[in-house]
GROMACS .gro file of C-alpha atoms in nm:
model
  357
    1MET     CA    1   1.714   0.076  -1.059
    2ALA     CA    2   1.671  -0.110  -1.371
    3ASN     CA    3   1.345  -0.090  -1.539
    4ASN     CA    4   1.152   0.087  -1.283
    5SER     CA    5   0.889   0.255  -1.506
    6GLY     CA    6   0.633   0.012  -1.394
    7ILE     CA    7   0.697   0.049  -1.012
    8PHE     CA    8   0.418   0.167  -0.787
    9TYR     CA    9   0.317   0.174  -0.419
   10ILE     CA   10  -0.026   0.161  -0.300
   11GLY     CA   11  -0.077   0.309   0.076
   12ALA     CA   12  -0.399   0.161   0.233
   13TYR     CA   13  -0.604   0.220   0.560
   14GLY     CA   14  -0.526  -0.097   0.823
   15GLU     CA   15  -0.384  -0.167   1.121
   16ALA     CA   16   0.007  -0.180   1.192
   17ALA     CA   17  -0.038  -0.561   1.226
   18GLU     CA   18  -0.190  -0.612   0.853
   19PRO     CA   19  -0.024  -0.486   0.530
   20THR     CA   20  -0.077  -0.133   0.422
   21ILE     CA   21   0.159  -0.061   0.206
   22TYR     CA   22   0.200  -0.289  -0.161
   23GLY     CA   23   0.455  -0.284  -0.366
   24CYS     CA   24   0.331  -0.340  -0.735
   25ARG     CA   25   0.437  -0.322  -1.095
   26LEU     CA   26   0.205  -0.214  -1.403
   27ASP     CA   27   0.274  -0.391  -1.738
   28GLU     CA   28   0.283  -0.065  -1.950
   29GLU     CA   29   0.175  -0.287  -2.258
   30SER     CA   30  -0.113  -0.477  -2.128
   31GLY     CA   31  -0.233  -0.225  -1.830
   32ARG     CA   32  -0.220  -0.553  -1.627
   33LEU     CA   33  -0.126  -0.484  -1.238
   34ALA     CA   34   0.079  -0.735  -0.995
   35VAL     CA   35   0.203  -0.709  -0.615
   36PHE     CA   36   0.537  -0.821  -0.523
   37GLN     CA   37   0.531  -0.726  -0.175
   38ARG     CA   38   0.310  -0.665   0.087
   39LEU     CA   39   0.438  -0.448   0.397
   40ALA     CA   40   0.291  -0.434   0.755
   41GLY     CA   41   0.399  -0.194   1.040
   42VAL     CA   42   0.242   0.141   0.890
   43GLU     CA   43  -0.062   0.187   1.073
   44GLN     CA   44  -0.348   0.408   0.847
   45ALA     CA   45  -0.100   0.457   0.561
   46SER     CA   46  -0.298   0.727   0.374
   47PHE     CA   47  -0.051   0.884   0.155
   48LEU     CA   48   0.305   0.825  -0.001
   49ALA     CA   49   0.584   0.991  -0.136
   50ALA     CA   50   0.905   0.947  -0.300
   51HIS     CA   51   1.246   1.098  -0.295
   52PRO     CA   52   1.364   1.254  -0.632
   53ASN     CA   53   1.681   0.990  -0.601
   54GLY     CA   54   1.406   0.693  -0.611
   55SER     CA   55   1.593   0.540  -0.309
   56ILE     CA   56   1.353   0.652   0.007
   57LEU     CA   57   0.942   0.616  -0.007
   58TYR     CA   58   0.772   0.811   0.278
   59ALA     CA   59   0.467   0.715   0.402
   60CYS     CA   60   0.230   0.919   0.641
   61SER     CA   61   0.047   0.708   0.950
   62GLU     CA   62  -0.285   0.884   0.985
   63VAL     CA   63  -0.343   0.829   1.346
   64GLY     CA   64  -0.443   1.054   1.665
   65LYS     CA   65  -0.159   0.900   1.893
   66THR     CA   66   0.179   0.775   1.815
   67ARG     CA   67   0.376   0.568   2.080
   68GLY     CA   68   0.147   0.740   2.376
   69LYS     CA   69   0.236   1.076   2.210
   70PRO     CA   70  -0.055   1.313   2.082
   71GLY     CA   71   0.010   1.315   1.671
   72GLY     CA   72   0.080   1.097   1.381
   73SER     CA   73   0.411   0.982   1.214
   74VAL     CA   74   0.608   0.972   0.869
   75HIS     CA   75   0.783   0.669   0.788
   76GLU     CA   76   1.072   0.599   0.564
   77LEU     CA   77   1.148   0.286   0.376
   78ALA     CA   78   1.428   0.189   0.163
   79ILE     CA   79   1.368   0.134  -0.202
   80ASP     CA   80   1.596  -0.197  -0.329
   81GLY     CA   81   1.716  -0.058  -0.643
   82ALA     CA   82   1.722  -0.393  -0.792
   83THR     CA   83   1.372  -0.518  -0.703
   84GLY     CA   84   1.149  -0.211  -0.582
   85GLU     CA   85   1.097  -0.376  -0.266
   86LEU     CA   86   1.067  -0.184   0.056
   87GLU     CA   87   1.252  -0.187   0.424
   88ALA     CA   88   1.155   0.004   0.728
   89LEU     CA   89   1.389   0.289   0.816
   90GLY     CA   90   1.248   0.485   1.093
   91SER     CA   91   1.022   0.734   1.133
   92GLN     CA   92   0.950   1.086   1.306
   93LEU     CA   93   0.631   1.257   1.476
   94THR     CA   94   0.455   1.503   1.269
   95HIS     CA   95   0.345   1.693   1.588
   96GLY     CA   96  -0.006   1.711   1.477
   97GLU     CA   97  -0.307   1.462   1.457
   98HIS     CA   98  -0.412   1.267   1.150
   99PRO     CA   99  -0.108   1.324   0.896
  100CYS     CA  100  -0.293   1.305   0.563
  101TYR     CA  101  -0.049   1.412   0.299
  102VAL     CA  102   0.332   1.414   0.261
  103SER     CA  103   0.532   1.561  -0.021
  104VAL     CA  104   0.907   1.626  -0.094
  105SER     CA  105   1.101   1.969  -0.227
  106PRO     CA  106   1.250   1.951  -0.583
  107GLU     CA  107   1.594   1.922  -0.490
  108GLY     CA  108   1.522   1.660  -0.216
  109ALA     CA  109   1.639   1.856   0.121
  110SER     CA  110   1.274   1.896   0.250
  111LEU     CA  111   1.004   1.673   0.369
  112TYR     CA  112   0.660   1.841   0.439
  113ALA     CA  113   0.333   1.678   0.633
  114ALA     CA  114   0.005   1.814   0.681
  115ASN     CA  115  -0.184   1.715   0.960
  116TYR     CA  116  -0.557   1.703   0.911
  117SER     CA  117  -0.665   1.712   1.226
  118GLY     CA  118  -0.401   1.891   1.376
  119GLY     CA  119  -0.460   2.162   1.141
  120ASN     CA  120  -0.067   2.235   1.107
  121ALA     CA  121   0.195   2.133   0.856
  122ALA     CA  122   0.552   2.006   0.917
  123VAL     CA  123   0.903   2.042   0.764
  124PHE     CA  124   1.133   1.773   0.826
  125PRO     CA  125   1.526   1.841   0.688
  126LEU     CA  126   1.625   1.564   0.494
  127SER     CA  127   1.983   1.434   0.443
  128SER     CA  128   2.164   1.432   0.112
  129ALA     CA  129   2.078   1.046   0.108
  130GLY     CA  130   1.718   1.122   0.180
  131ARG     CA  131   1.690   1.045   0.533
  132LEU     CA  132   1.491   1.134   0.831
  133GLU     CA  133   1.798   1.237   1.070
  134GLU     CA  134   1.593   1.495   1.257
  135PRO     CA  135   1.269   1.568   1.424
  136ALA     CA  136   1.042   1.838   1.267
  137SER     CA  137   1.287   2.172   1.222
  138ALA     CA  138   0.923   2.378   1.170
  139VAL     CA  139   0.576   2.338   1.265
  140ILE     CA  140   0.364   2.590   1.014
  141GLU     CA  141   0.038   2.727   1.168
  142ASN     CA  142  -0.211   2.889   0.937
  143PRO     CA  143  -0.488   3.047   1.147
  144GLY     CA  144  -0.794   3.185   0.973
  145GLU     CA  145  -1.186   3.243   0.937
  146LEU     CA  146  -1.359   2.896   0.938
  147GLY     CA  147  -1.601   2.787   0.656
  148PRO     CA  148  -1.958   2.798   0.673
  149MET     CA  149  -2.007   2.444   0.690
  150THR     CA  150  -1.993   2.325   1.057
  151SER     CA  151  -1.981   1.970   1.024
  152ARG     CA  152  -1.646   1.956   0.828
  153GLN     CA  153  -1.525   2.277   0.901
  154ASN     CA  154  -1.501   2.321   1.283
  155LYS     CA  155  -1.144   2.388   1.311
  156ALA     CA  156  -0.848   2.465   1.061
  157HIS     CA  157  -0.774   2.125   0.838
  158ALA     CA  158  -0.458   2.142   0.669
  159HIS     CA  159  -0.524   1.885   0.383
  160SER     CA  160  -0.222   1.908   0.154
  161ILE     CA  161   0.100   2.088   0.129
  162GLY     CA  162   0.346   2.076  -0.150
  163PRO     CA  163   0.602   2.260  -0.341
  164ILE     CA  164   0.490   2.472  -0.642
  165PRO     CA  165   0.744   2.337  -0.916
  166GLY     CA  166   0.988   2.607  -1.067
  167THR     CA  167   0.915   2.845  -0.755
  168PRO     CA  168   1.070   2.887  -0.431
  169PHE     CA  169   0.701   2.883  -0.285
  170VAL     CA  170   0.500   2.604  -0.118
  171TYR     CA  171   0.105   2.562  -0.065
  172VAL     CA  172  -0.087   2.428   0.194
  173ALA     CA  173  -0.452   2.381   0.109
  174ASP     CA  174  -0.670   2.408   0.439
  175LEU     CA  175  -1.024   2.287   0.417
  176GLY     CA  176  -1.145   2.402   0.757
  177THR     CA  177  -1.052   2.772   0.670
  178ASP     CA  178  -1.125   2.774   0.264
  179THR     CA  179  -0.813   2.902   0.219
  180VAL     CA  180  -0.477   2.812   0.005
  181TYR     CA  181  -0.186   2.968   0.198
  182ILE     CA  182   0.132   3.048   0.023
  183HIS     CA  183   0.505   3.009   0.174
  184ARG     CA  184   0.831   3.095   0.037
  185ARG     CA  185   1.099   2.806   0.184
  186SER     CA  186   1.373   2.926   0.390
  187VAL     CA  187   1.723   2.918   0.261
  188ASP     CA  188   1.843   2.608   0.431
  189GLY     CA  189   1.495   2.451   0.358
  190ARG     CA  190   1.426   2.410   0.720
  191SER     CA  191   1.120   2.649   0.749
  192LEU     CA  192   0.861   2.841   0.572
  193LEU     CA  193   0.746   3.190   0.561
  194ARG     CA  194   0.408   3.281   0.459
  195THR     CA  195   0.370   3.528   0.165
  196SER     CA  196  -0.003   3.507   0.097
  197ALA     CA  197  -0.318   3.337   0.121
  198LEU     CA  198  -0.617   3.300  -0.128
  199ARG     CA  199  -0.950   3.239   0.016
  200VAL     CA  200  -1.159   3.042  -0.216
  201GLU     CA  201  -1.528   3.004  -0.215
  202PRO     CA  202  -1.678   2.978   0.138
  203GLY     CA  203  -1.791   2.626   0.179
  204SER     CA  204  -1.577   2.488  -0.110
  205GLY     CA  205  -1.269   2.298   0.150
  206PRO     CA  206  -0.967   2.340  -0.045
  207ARG     CA  207  -0.831   1.989  -0.040
  208HIS     CA  208  -0.553   1.925  -0.316
  209ALA     CA  209  -0.368   2.141  -0.574
  210ALA     CA  210  -0.189   2.045  -0.876
  211ALA     CA  211   0.083   2.290  -1.103
  212ARG     CA  212   0.344   2.216  -1.326
  213GLU     CA  213   0.708   2.376  -1.389
  214GLY     CA  214   0.710   2.699  -1.652
  215SER     CA  215   0.318   2.730  -1.588
  216PRO     CA  216   0.209   3.005  -1.335
  217TYR     CA  217  -0.146   2.844  -1.304
  218MET     CA  218  -0.256   2.648  -1.008
  219TYR     CA  219  -0.595   2.441  -1.015
  220ILE     CA  220  -0.707   2.354  -0.683
  221ILE     CA  221  -1.005   2.120  -0.597
  222GLY     CA  222  -1.259   2.166  -0.334
  223GLU     CA  223  -1.367   1.860  -0.160
  224LEU     CA  224  -1.698   2.008  -0.024
  225ASP     CA  225  -1.804   2.141  -0.364
  226SER     CA  226  -1.647   1.961  -0.607
  227HIS     CA  227  -1.505   2.281  -0.774
  228VAL     CA  228  -1.205   2.337  -0.923
  229THR     CA  229  -1.056   2.691  -0.865
  230VAL     CA  230  -0.787   2.805  -1.118
  231ALA     CA  231  -0.573   3.044  -0.992
  232ARG     CA  232  -0.247   3.239  -1.105
  233LEU     CA  233   0.028   3.236  -0.920
  234GLY     CA  234   0.242   3.573  -0.926
  235GLU     CA  235   0.638   3.626  -0.925
  236ASP     CA  236   0.581   3.773  -0.543
  237GLY     CA  237   0.376   3.444  -0.449
  238SER     CA  238   0.043   3.604  -0.428
  239LEU     CA  239  -0.246   3.381  -0.598
  240GLU     CA  240  -0.533   3.535  -0.823
  241PRO     CA  241  -0.826   3.341  -0.916
  242VAL     CA  242  -0.900   3.312  -1.296
  243GLN     CA  243  -1.198   3.030  -1.306
  244ARG     CA  244  -1.418   2.842  -1.071
  245LEU     CA  245  -1.624   2.503  -1.214
  246SER     CA  246  -1.763   2.219  -1.107
  247ALA     CA  247  -1.608   1.848  -1.151
  248LEU     CA  248  -1.962   1.682  -1.165
  249PRO     CA  249  -2.186   1.660  -1.419
  250GLU     CA  250  -2.439   1.930  -1.493
  251GLY     CA  251  -2.766   1.835  -1.286
  252PHE     CA  252  -2.598   1.582  -1.096
  253ALA     CA  253  -2.782   1.589  -0.747
  254GLY     CA  254  -2.640   1.308  -0.511
  255GLU     CA  255  -2.382   1.326  -0.248
  256SER     CA  256  -2.006   1.343  -0.420
  257TRP     CA  257  -1.668   1.444  -0.263
  258ALA     CA  258  -1.402   1.546  -0.447
  259ALA     CA  259  -1.083   1.408  -0.362
  260ASP     CA  260  -0.753   1.424  -0.588
  261ILE     CA  261  -0.607   1.632  -0.901
  262HIS     CA  262  -0.353   1.601  -1.133
  263LEU     CA  263  -0.209   1.743  -1.436
  264SER     CA  264  -0.077   1.561  -1.719
  265ALA     CA  265   0.290   1.579  -1.801
  266ASP     CA  266   0.226   1.800  -2.085
  267GLY     CA  267  -0.014   2.017  -1.889
  268ARG     CA  268  -0.264   2.006  -2.135
  269PHE     CA  269  -0.545   1.811  -1.950
  270LEU     CA  270  -0.599   1.768  -1.585
  271TYR     CA  271  -0.796   1.520  -1.403
  272VAL     CA  272  -1.005   1.531  -1.052
  273SER     CA  273  -1.193   1.186  -0.875
  274ASN     CA  274  -1.512   1.226  -0.749
  275ARG     CA  275  -1.619   0.987  -0.445
  276GLY     CA  276  -2.009   0.919  -0.489
  277HIS     CA  277  -2.033   0.990  -0.827
  278ASP     CA  278  -1.739   0.764  -0.864
  279SER     CA  279  -1.586   0.910  -1.167
  280ILE     CA  280  -1.286   1.103  -1.292
  281ALA     CA  281  -1.315   1.424  -1.448
  282VAL     CA  282  -1.131   1.540  -1.762
  283PHE     CA  283  -1.047   1.904  -1.829
  284GLU     CA  284  -0.870   2.036  -2.130
  285ALA     CA  285  -0.657   2.328  -2.009
  286ASP     CA  286  -0.592   2.648  -2.226
  287ALA     CA  287  -0.220   2.682  -2.284
  288ALA     CA  288  -0.248   3.069  -2.272
  289ASP     CA  289  -0.488   3.148  -2.008
  290GLY     CA  290  -0.480   2.853  -1.779
  291THR     CA  291  -0.886   2.804  -1.802
  292LEU     CA  292  -1.045   2.467  -1.829
  293ARG     CA  293  -1.280   2.268  -2.030
  294LEU     CA  294  -1.466   2.004  -1.907
  295ILE     CA  295  -1.443   1.718  -2.176
  296GLN     CA  296  -1.531   1.378  -2.001
  297HIS     CA  297  -1.631   1.160  -1.717
  298GLU     CA  298  -1.555   0.842  -1.669
  299SER     CA  299  -1.644   0.552  -1.387
  300THR     CA  300  -1.351   0.428  -1.192
  301GLY     CA  301  -1.495   0.102  -1.224
  302GLY     CA  302  -1.530   0.092  -0.842
  303SER     CA  303  -1.667   0.308  -0.561
  304TYR     CA  304  -1.518   0.611  -0.373
  305PRO     CA  305  -1.202   0.690  -0.569
  306ARG     CA  306  -0.980   0.890  -0.345
  307ASN     CA  307  -0.611   0.929  -0.494
  308PHE     CA  308  -0.506   0.841  -0.831
  309ALA     CA  309  -0.212   0.831  -1.052
  310LEU     CA  310  -0.123   0.882  -1.415
  311SER     CA  311   0.182   0.645  -1.524
  312PRO     CA  312   0.514   0.748  -1.604
  313ASP     CA  313   0.452   0.671  -2.003
  314GLY     CA  314   0.101   0.876  -1.988
  315GLY     CA  315  -0.102   0.563  -2.153
  316TRP     CA  316  -0.279   0.447  -1.786
  317LEU     CA  317  -0.472   0.628  -1.515
  318LEU     CA  318  -0.492   0.383  -1.183
  319ALA     CA  319  -0.758   0.494  -0.957
  320ALA     CA  320  -0.756   0.375  -0.590
  321ASN     CA  321  -1.141   0.262  -0.482
  322GLN     CA  322  -1.142   0.279  -0.127
  323ASN     CA  323  -1.491   0.134  -0.047
  324SER     CA  324  -1.472  -0.116  -0.300
  325GLY     CA  325  -1.125  -0.229  -0.227
  326SER     CA  326  -0.980  -0.211  -0.564
  327VAL     CA  327  -0.732  -0.063  -0.797
  328ASN     CA  328  -0.921  -0.004  -1.150
  329VAL     CA  329  -0.672   0.053  -1.438
  330LEU     CA  330  -0.809   0.296  -1.704
  331ARG     CA  331  -0.660   0.326  -2.067
  332ARG     CA  332  -0.557   0.699  -2.127
  333ASP     CA  333  -0.551   0.869  -2.482
  334PRO     CA  334  -0.239   1.105  -2.444
  335GLN     CA  335  -0.316   1.273  -2.734
  336THR     CA  336  -0.673   1.343  -2.663
  337GLY     CA  337  -0.680   1.328  -2.275
  338LEU     CA  338  -0.991   1.078  -2.296
  339LEU     CA  339  -1.001   0.752  -2.065
  340GLN     CA  340  -1.151   0.440  -2.095
  341GLY     CA  341  -1.207   0.146  -1.878
  342THR     CA  342  -1.037  -0.186  -1.884
  343ASP     CA  343  -1.131  -0.487  -1.704
  344SER     CA  344  -0.768  -0.465  -1.529
  345VAL     CA  345  -0.816  -0.436  -1.156
  346LEU     CA  346  -0.643  -0.538  -0.846
  347SER     CA  347  -0.828  -0.641  -0.520
  348LEU     CA  348  -0.712  -0.522  -0.192
  349PRO     CA  349  -0.869  -0.395   0.120
  350SER     CA  350  -0.902   0.005   0.162
  351PRO     CA  351  -0.653   0.128  -0.107
  352VAL     CA  352  -0.622   0.522  -0.058
  353CYS     CA  353  -0.292   0.641  -0.210
  354ILE     CA  354  -0.100   0.533  -0.540
  355ARG     CA  355   0.268   0.688  -0.582
  356PHE     CA  356   0.468   0.579  -0.930
  357LEU     CA  357   0.835   0.609  -0.896
   0.00000   0.00000   0.00000
């Protein structure tokens, strides 16, 4: 695709008859946003992922029932190489209710989906072109002790699943059991074998994780207590906790739920979104031991920032503010990691995920 560095996609909550996936472009000079496509047909498009070859976009349909059968689904959409526009190709059941996360293995041979209400995760084999040609090849269950917050931790809640870059391992973060499970990919990529598990602080509710190829450190955000857990990944797939610290300002007493977490491309800075405090927490990461130092809180310019994304050039952060119906652009200094609000904003209903190509 020519000049694709500014192309990104937004997933949003909404009914199938409404636009829930938006093709957009970021002007990397000015930070301005523009929509070039509005696509209906995917109900509650809560999370997106792109194939490494850049030709397929995958979208979760976060619903409890699909075509009369229990569970949600994952959709595949072809990306036009010249324009970035999307065309629906097909879908597969995820074998669990309310899938809320989808990711792709680094080589592009497997797709992973986490089913929040189903409490499990699914593995899908992909063709060499990235197509979903078969149903799920494995459904992964991770039973464990439930956390103490009974209103949110009444059962297992797989909230994310993703490959750990540069390793044969895949993590599953389960909010209900306060546990991050580590699995090794099978040789054919069609299944996962659990190797270890890290139970984080009870009641923290692990949601998402971030890791970078070449570093043994994982950063896990707890939705329920807004704390980041730093853990070291061993060669055998074991996780050892190193540090735990809050993503909220000291003394903050309001209600807030952490959501997304991302590392900068160089691994020097970590970013976390706070829903309620409505901010991005910025941390500096120590290159030697992976530990974090909080350096900033910056307003997202809207309400309830769920997902966010760093632009490929590292100069911008785009925040999906679900409740205010806005995607707000923050300027990022690649040298200091610090953020600054701008007046660039895109208004659309219930944006919840942003994915750059």
